[in-house]
PDB file of C-alpha atoms in Angstrom:
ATOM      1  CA  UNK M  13      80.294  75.746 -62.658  1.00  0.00           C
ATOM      2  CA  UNK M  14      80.074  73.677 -66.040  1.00  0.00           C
ATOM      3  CA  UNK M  15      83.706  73.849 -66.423  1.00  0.00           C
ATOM      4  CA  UNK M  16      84.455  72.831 -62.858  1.00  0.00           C
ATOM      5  CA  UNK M  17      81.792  69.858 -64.038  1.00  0.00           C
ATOM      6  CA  UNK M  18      83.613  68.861 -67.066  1.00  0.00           C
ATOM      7  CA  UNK M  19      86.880  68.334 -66.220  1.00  0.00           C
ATOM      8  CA  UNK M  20      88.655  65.702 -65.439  1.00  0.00           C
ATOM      9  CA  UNK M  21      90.809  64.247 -62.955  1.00  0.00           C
ATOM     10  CA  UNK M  22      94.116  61.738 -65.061  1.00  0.00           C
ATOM     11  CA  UNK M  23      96.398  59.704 -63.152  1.00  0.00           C
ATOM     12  CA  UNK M  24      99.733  59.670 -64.106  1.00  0.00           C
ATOM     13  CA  UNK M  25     100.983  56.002 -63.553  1.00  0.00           C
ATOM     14  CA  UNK M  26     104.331  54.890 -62.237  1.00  0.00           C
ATOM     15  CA  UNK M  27     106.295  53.081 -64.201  1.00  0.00           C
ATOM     16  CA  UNK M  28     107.160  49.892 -62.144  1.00  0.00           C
ATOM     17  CA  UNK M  29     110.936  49.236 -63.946  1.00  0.00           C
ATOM     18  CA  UNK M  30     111.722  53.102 -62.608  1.00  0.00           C
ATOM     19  CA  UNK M  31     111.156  51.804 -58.888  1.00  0.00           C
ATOM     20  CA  UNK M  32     113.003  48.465 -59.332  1.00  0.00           C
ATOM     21  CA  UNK M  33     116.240  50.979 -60.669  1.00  0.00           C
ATOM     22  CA  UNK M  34     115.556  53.316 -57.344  1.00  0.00           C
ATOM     23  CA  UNK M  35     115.543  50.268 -55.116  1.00  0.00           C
ATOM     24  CA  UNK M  36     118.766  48.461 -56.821  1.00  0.00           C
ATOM     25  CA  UNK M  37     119.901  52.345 -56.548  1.00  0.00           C
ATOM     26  CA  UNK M  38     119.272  52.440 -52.840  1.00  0.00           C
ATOM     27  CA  UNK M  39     120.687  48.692 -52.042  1.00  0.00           C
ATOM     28  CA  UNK M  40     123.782  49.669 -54.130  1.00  0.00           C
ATOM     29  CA  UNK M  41     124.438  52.728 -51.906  1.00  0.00           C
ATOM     30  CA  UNK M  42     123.473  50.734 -48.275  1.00  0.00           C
ATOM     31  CA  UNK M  43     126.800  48.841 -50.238  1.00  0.00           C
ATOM     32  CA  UNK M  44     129.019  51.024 -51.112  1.00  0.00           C
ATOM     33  CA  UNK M  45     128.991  52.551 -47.555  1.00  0.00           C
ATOM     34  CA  UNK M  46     129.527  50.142 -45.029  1.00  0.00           C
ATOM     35  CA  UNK M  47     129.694  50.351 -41.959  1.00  0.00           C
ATOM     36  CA  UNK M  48     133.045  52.355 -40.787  1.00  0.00           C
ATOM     37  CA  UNK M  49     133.837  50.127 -37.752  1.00  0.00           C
ATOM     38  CA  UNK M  50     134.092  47.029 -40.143  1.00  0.00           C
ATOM     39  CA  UNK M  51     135.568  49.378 -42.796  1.00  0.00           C
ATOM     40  CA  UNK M  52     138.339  49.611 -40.338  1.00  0.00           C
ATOM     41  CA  UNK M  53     138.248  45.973 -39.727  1.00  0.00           C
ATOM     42  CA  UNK M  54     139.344  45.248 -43.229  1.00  0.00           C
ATOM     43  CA  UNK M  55     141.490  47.810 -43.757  1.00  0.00           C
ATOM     44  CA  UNK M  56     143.770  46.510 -40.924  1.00  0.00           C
ATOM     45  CA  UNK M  57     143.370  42.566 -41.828  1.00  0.00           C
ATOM     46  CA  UNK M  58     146.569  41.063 -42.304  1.00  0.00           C
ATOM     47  CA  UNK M  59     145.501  39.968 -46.050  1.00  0.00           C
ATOM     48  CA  UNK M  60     144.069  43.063 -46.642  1.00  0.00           C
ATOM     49  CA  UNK M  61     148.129  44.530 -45.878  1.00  0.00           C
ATOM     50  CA  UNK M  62     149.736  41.786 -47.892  1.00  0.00           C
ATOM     51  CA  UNK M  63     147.841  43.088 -50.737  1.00  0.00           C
ATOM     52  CA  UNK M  64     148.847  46.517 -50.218  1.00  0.00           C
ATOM     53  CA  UNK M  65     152.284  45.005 -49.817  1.00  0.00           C
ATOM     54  CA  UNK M  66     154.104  43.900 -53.406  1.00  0.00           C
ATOM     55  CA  UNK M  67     156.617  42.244 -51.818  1.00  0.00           C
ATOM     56  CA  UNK M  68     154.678  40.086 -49.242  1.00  0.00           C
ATOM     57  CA  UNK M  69     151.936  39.316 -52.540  1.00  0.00           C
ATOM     58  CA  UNK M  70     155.063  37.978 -54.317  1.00  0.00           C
ATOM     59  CA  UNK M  71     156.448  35.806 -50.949  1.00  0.00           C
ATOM     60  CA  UNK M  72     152.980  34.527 -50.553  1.00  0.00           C
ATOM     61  CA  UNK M  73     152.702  33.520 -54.088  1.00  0.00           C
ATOM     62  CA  UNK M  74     156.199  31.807 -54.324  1.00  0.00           C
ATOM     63  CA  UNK M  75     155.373  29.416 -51.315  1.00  0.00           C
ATOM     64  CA  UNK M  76     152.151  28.800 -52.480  1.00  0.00           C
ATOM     65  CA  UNK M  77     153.977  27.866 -55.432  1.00  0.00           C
ATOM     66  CA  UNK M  78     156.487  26.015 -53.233  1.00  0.00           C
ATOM     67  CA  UNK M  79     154.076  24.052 -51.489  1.00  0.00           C
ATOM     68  CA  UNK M  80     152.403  22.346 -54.438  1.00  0.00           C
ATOM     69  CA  UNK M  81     155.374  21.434 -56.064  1.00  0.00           C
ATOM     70  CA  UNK M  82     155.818  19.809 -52.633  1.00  0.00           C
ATOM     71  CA  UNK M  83     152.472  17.930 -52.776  1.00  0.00           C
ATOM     72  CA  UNK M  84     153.414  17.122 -56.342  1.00  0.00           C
ATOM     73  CA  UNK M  85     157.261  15.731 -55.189  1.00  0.00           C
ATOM     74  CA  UNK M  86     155.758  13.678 -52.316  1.00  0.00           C
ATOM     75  CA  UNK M  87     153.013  12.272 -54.434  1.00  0.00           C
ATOM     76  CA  UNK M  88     155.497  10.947 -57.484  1.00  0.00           C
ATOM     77  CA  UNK M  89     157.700   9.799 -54.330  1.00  0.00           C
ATOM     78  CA  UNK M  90     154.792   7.609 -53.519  1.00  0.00           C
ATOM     79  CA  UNK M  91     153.600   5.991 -56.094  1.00  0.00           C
ATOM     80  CA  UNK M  92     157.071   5.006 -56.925  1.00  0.00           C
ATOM     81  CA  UNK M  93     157.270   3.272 -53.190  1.00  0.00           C
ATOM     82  CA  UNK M  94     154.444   1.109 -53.985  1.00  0.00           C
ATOM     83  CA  UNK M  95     155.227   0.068 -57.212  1.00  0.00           C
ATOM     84  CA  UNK M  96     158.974  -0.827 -55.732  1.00  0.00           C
ATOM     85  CA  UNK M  97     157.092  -2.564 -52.433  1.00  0.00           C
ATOM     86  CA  UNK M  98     155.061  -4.885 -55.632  1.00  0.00           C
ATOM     87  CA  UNK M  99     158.352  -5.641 -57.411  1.00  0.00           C
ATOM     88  CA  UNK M 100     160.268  -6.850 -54.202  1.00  0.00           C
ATOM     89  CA  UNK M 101     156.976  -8.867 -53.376  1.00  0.00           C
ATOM     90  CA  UNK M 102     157.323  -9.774 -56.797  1.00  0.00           C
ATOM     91  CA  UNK M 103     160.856 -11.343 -56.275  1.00  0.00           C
ATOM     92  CA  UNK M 104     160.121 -12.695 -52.896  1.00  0.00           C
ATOM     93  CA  UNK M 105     157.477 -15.060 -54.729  1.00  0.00           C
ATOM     94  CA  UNK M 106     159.648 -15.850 -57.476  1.00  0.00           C
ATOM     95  CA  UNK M 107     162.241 -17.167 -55.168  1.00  0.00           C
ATOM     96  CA  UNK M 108     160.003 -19.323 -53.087  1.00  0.00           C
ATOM     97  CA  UNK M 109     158.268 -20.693 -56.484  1.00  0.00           C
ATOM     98  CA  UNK M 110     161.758 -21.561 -58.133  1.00  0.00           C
ATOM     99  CA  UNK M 111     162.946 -23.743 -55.264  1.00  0.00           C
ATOM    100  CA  UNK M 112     159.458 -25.585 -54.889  1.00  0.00           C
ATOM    101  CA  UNK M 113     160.038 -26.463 -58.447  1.00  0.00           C
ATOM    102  CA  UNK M 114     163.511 -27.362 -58.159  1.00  0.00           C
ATOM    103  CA  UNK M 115     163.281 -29.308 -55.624  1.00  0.00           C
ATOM    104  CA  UNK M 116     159.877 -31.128 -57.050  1.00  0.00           C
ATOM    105  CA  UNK M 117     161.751 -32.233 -60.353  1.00  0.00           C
ATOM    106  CA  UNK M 118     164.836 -33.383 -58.325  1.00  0.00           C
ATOM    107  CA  UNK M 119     162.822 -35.362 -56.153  1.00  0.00           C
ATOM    108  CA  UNK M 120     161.088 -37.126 -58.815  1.00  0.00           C
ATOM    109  CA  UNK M 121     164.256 -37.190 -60.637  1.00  0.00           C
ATOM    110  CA  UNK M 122     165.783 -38.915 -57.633  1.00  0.00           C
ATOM    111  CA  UNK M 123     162.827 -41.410 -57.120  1.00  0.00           C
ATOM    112  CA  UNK M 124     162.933 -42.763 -60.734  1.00  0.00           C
ATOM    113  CA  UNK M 125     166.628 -43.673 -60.355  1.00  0.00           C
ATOM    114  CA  UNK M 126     165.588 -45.780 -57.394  1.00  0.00           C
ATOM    115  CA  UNK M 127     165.864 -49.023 -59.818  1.00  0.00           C
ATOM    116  CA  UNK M 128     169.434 -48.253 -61.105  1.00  0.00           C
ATOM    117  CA  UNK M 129     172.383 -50.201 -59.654  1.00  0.00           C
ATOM    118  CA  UNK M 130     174.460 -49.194 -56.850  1.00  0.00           C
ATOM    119  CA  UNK M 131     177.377 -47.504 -59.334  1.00  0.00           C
ATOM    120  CA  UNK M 132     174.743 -45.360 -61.007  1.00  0.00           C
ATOM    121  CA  UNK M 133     173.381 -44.251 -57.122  1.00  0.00           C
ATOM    122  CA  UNK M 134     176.751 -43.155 -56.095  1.00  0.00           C
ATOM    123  CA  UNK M 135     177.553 -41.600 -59.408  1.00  0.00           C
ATOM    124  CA  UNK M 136     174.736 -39.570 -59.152  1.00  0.00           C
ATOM    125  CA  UNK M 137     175.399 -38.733 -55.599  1.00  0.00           C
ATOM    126  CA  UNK M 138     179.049 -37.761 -56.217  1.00  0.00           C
ATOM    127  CA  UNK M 139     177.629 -34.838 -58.315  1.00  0.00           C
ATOM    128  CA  UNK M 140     174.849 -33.276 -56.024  1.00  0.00           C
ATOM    129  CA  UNK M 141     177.059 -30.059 -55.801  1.00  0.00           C
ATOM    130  CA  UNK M 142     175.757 -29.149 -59.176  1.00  0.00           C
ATOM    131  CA  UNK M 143     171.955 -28.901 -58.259  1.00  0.00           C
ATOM    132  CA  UNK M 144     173.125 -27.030 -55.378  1.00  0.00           C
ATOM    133  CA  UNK M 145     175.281 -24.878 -56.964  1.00  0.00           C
ATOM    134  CA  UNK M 146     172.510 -23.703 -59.386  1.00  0.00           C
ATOM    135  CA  UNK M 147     170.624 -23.343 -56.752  1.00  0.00           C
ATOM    136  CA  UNK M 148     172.575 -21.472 -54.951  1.00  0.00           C
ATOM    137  CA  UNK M 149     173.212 -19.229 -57.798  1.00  0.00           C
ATOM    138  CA  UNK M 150     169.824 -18.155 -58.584  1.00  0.00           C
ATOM    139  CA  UNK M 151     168.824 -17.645 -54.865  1.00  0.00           C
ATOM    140  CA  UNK M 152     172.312 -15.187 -54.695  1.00  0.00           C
ATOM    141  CA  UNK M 153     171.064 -13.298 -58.338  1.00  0.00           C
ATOM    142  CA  UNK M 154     167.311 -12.709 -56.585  1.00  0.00           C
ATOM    143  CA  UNK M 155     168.738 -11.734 -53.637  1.00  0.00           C
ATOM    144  CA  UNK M 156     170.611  -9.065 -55.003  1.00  0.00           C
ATOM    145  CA  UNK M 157     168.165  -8.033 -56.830  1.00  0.00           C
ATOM    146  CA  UNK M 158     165.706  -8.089 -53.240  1.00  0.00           C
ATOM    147  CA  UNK M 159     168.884  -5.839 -51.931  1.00  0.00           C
ATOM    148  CA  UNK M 160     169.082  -3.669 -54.567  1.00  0.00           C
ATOM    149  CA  UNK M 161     164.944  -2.442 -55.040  1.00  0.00           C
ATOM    150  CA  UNK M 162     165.183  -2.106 -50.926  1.00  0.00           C
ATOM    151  CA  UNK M 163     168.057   0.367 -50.908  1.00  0.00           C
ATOM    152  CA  UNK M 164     166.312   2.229 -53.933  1.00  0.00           C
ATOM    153  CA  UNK M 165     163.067   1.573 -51.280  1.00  0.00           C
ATOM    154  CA  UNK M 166     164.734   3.724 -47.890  1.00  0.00           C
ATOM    155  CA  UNK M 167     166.466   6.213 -50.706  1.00  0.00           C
ATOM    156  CA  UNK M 168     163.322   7.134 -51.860  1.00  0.00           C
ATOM    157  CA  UNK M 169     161.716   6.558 -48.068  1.00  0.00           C
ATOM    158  CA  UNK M 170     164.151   9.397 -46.958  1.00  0.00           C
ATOM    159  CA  UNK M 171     163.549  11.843 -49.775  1.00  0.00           C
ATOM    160  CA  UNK M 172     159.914  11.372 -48.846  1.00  0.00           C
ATOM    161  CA  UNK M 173     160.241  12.065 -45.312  1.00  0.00           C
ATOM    162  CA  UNK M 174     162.725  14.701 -46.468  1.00  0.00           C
ATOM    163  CA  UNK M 175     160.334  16.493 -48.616  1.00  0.00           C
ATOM    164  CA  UNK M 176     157.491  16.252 -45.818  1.00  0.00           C
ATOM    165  CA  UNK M 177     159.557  18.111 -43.111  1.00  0.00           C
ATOM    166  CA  UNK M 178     160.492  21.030 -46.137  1.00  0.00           C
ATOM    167  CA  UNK M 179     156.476  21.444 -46.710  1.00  0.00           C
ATOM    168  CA  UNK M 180     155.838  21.325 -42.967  1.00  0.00           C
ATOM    169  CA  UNK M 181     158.101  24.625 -42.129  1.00  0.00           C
ATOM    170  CA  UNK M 182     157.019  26.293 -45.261  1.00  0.00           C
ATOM    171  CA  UNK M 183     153.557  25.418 -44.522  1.00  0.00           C
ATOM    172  CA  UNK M 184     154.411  26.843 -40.737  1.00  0.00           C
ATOM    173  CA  UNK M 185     156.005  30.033 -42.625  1.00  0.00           C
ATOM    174  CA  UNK M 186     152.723  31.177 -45.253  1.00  0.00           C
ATOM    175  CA  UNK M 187     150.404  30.745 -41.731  1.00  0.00           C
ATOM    176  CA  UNK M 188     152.956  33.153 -40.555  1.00  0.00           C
ATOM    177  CA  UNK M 189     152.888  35.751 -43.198  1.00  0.00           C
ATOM    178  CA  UNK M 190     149.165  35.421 -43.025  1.00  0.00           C
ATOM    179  CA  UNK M 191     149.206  36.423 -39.329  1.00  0.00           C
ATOM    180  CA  UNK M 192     151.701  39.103 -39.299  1.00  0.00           C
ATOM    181  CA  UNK M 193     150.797  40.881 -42.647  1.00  0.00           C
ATOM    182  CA  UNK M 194     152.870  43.556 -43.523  1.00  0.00           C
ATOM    183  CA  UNK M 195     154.737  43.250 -40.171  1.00  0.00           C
ATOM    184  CA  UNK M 196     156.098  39.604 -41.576  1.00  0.00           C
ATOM    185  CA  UNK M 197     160.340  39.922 -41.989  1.00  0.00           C
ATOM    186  CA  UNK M 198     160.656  39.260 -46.035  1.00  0.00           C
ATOM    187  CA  UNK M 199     164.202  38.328 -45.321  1.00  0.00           C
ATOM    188  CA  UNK M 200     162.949  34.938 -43.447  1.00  0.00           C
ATOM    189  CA  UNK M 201     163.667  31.898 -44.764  1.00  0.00           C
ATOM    190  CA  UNK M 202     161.813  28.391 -44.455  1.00  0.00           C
ATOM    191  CA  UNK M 203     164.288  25.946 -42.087  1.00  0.00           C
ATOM    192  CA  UNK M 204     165.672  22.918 -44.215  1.00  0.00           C
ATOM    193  CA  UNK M 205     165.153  19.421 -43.181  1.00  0.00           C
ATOM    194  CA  UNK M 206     168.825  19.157 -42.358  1.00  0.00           C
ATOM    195  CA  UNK M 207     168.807  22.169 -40.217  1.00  0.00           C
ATOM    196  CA  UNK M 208     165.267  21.261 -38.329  1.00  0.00           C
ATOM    197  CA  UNK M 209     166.838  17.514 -38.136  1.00  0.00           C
ATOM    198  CA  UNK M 210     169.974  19.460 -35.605  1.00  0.00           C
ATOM    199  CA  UNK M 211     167.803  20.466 -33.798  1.00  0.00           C
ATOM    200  CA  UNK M 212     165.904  17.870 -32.810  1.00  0.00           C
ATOM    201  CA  UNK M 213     167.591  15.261 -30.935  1.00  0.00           C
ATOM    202  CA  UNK M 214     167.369  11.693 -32.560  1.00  0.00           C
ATOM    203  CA  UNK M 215     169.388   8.515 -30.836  1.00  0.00           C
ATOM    204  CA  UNK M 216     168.953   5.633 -33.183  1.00  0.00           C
ATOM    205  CA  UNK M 217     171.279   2.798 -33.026  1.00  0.00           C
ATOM    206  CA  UNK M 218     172.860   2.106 -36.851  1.00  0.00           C
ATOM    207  CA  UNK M 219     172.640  -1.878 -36.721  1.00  0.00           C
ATOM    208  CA  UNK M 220     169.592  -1.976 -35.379  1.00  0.00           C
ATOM    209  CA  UNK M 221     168.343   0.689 -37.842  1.00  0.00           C
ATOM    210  CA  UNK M 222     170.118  -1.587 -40.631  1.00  0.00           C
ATOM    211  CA  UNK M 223     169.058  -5.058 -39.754  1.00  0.00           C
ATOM    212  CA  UNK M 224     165.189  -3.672 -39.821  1.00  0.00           C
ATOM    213  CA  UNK M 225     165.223  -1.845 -43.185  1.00  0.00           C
ATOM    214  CA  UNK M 226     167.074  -5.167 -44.569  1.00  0.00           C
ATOM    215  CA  UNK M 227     165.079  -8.032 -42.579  1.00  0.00           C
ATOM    216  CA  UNK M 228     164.158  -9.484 -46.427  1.00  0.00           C
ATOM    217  CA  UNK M 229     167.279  -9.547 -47.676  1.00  0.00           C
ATOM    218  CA  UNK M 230     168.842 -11.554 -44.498  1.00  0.00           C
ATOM    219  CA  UNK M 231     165.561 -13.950 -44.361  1.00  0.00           C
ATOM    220  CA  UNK M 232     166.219 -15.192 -48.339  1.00  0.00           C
ATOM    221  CA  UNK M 233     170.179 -15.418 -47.558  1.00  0.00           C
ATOM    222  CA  UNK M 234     169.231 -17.778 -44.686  1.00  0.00           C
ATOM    223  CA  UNK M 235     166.900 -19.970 -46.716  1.00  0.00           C
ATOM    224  CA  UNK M 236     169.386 -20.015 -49.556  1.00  0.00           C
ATOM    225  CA  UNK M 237     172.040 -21.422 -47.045  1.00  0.00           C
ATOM    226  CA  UNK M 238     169.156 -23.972 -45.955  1.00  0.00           C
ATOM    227  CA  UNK M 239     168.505 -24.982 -49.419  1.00  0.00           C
ATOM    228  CA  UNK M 240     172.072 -25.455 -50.528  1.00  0.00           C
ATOM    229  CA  UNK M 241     172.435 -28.888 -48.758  1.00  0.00           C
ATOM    230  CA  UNK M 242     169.096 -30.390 -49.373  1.00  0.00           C
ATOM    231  CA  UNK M 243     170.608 -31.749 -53.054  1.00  0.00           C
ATOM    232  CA  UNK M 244     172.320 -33.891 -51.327  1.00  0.00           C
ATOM    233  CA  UNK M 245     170.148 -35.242 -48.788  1.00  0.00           C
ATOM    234  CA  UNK M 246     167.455 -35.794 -51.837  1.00  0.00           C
ATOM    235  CA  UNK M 247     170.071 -37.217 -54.012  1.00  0.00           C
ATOM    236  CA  UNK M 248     172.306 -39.283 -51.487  1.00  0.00           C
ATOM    237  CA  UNK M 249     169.325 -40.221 -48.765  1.00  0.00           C
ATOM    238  CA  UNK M 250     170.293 -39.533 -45.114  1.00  0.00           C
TER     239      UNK M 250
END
C-alpha cells in the first residue's frame, strides 16, 4: 500500500511544433489529392493539352511573340503620325505668317512712295511681277513640302491600318488555339491583310478618296494663286 502511495503520476507533454508539422502534413495531403472530377477537369483543359503538346507550346509562343512585335510596329507607326501631323501644322503656319509679312512690308513700302512723282509710281508698278514672283515661289517650295509630309502621312496611315488587320487575325488565331487545344490544325496560317482585304468588299471612289487625303495641299495652292496678284493691286492701286 506505501508503494501504491508513493508513486507518482508524470505527464508527458506534447510538443506543440510536432502538431503544427502533422497539420501542414494533413493540409498537404487534402492537396495533393484533389478531387478526381476536377482532376479530370484539368486534365482535359485545352491549356492543360497545349502543354502536353510541343508543337502547339511553340505556335502559341511564336504568336505571342508575333503579337507584340505588332503592338510594338503600330506604336512606332504612331508616334511618327503625330510628329508628321505637328510638322505639316508646322508649315501650314509658316506659310500664312510669311505672306502677312510680305504683304505688311510691301504695303508700307508702297505707302512711303506715295510722295514720289508720277515716273517713279509707274516705275515701280511696271515691276510688281517681282514681289509676286517671290511670292509665288516660296508659297510653291512650302507647298511641296505640305505635299510631300502628307504622302509620307497616308504611307504610314496604311501601314498602320495594315499592321492592325495582321494583329487582329492573329489575335483571332491564339483565341483559337486556346479553344481547340491539341485539336488546333498546326498547319494554319494567320490571313494577311491583303488576303482579308479580297474578301471584304470595299467601293471607294479614287478622286474622291484623293481630293480628301490632299484637301491641304489644294487649300495653300488656291491661296497662293490669290496672293500672286495682290502685288500689283498694292503696288499699282485699283
Amino acid at each position: 500500500m506505501a508503494g501504491t502511495k508513493d508513486s507518482h503520476i508524470v505527464e508527458i507533454p506534447v510538443d506543440e511544433e510536432h502538431k503544427e508539422k502533422q497539420q501542414q502534413q494533413q493540409q498537404k495531403q487534402l492537396v495533393t489529392v484533389p478531387n478526381p472530377g476536377i482532376l479530370r477537369v484539368i486534365q482535359h483543359h485545352p491549356l492543360s493539352e497545349i502543354s502536353e503538346s510541343p508543337g502547339h507550346l511553340l505556335l502559341l509562343k511564336l504568336w505571342q511573340r508575333e503579337e507584340d512585335l505588332f503592338c510594338r510596329r503600330v506604336l512606332r507607326k504612331e508616334s511618327k503620325l503625330e510628329s508628321i501631323k505637328r510638322e505639316i501644322f508646322q508649315l501650314c503656319c509658316f506659310f500664312l505668317i510669311f505672306h502677312g509679312f510680305f504683304f505688311t512690308i510691301l504695303y508700307s513700302s508702297s505707302c512711303s512712295g506715295d510722295d514720289d512723282d508720277d515716273l517713279t509710281k509707274d516705275a515701280v508698278c511696271k515691276k510688281w511681277w517681282i514681289p509676286s514672283a517671290v511670292s509665288l515661289a516660296t508659297s510653291l517650295m512650302l507647298v511641296f513640302l505640305v505635299q510631300a509630309k502628307l504622302f509620307l502621312f497616308w504611307k504610314v496611315s496604311r501601314g498602320v491600318h495594315r499592321e492592325r488587320n495582321d494583329n487582329r487575325t492573329l489575335t483571332r488565331c491564339v483565341l483559337e488555339l486556346r479553344m481547340k487545344g491539341a485539336s488546333f490544325d498546326l498547319s494554319k496560317e494567320p490571313m494577311s491583310g491583303k488576303r482579308m482585304k479580297s474578301s471584304s468588299v470595299e467601293i471607294k471612289w479614287k478622286p474622291v478618296t484623293w481630293f480628301s487625303q490632299y484637301l491641304i495641299t489644294i487649300v495653300l495652292l488656291c491661296f497662293a494663286g490669290f496672293f500672286f496678284p495682290v502685288s500689283k493691286f498694292i503696288l499699282c492701286g485699283f
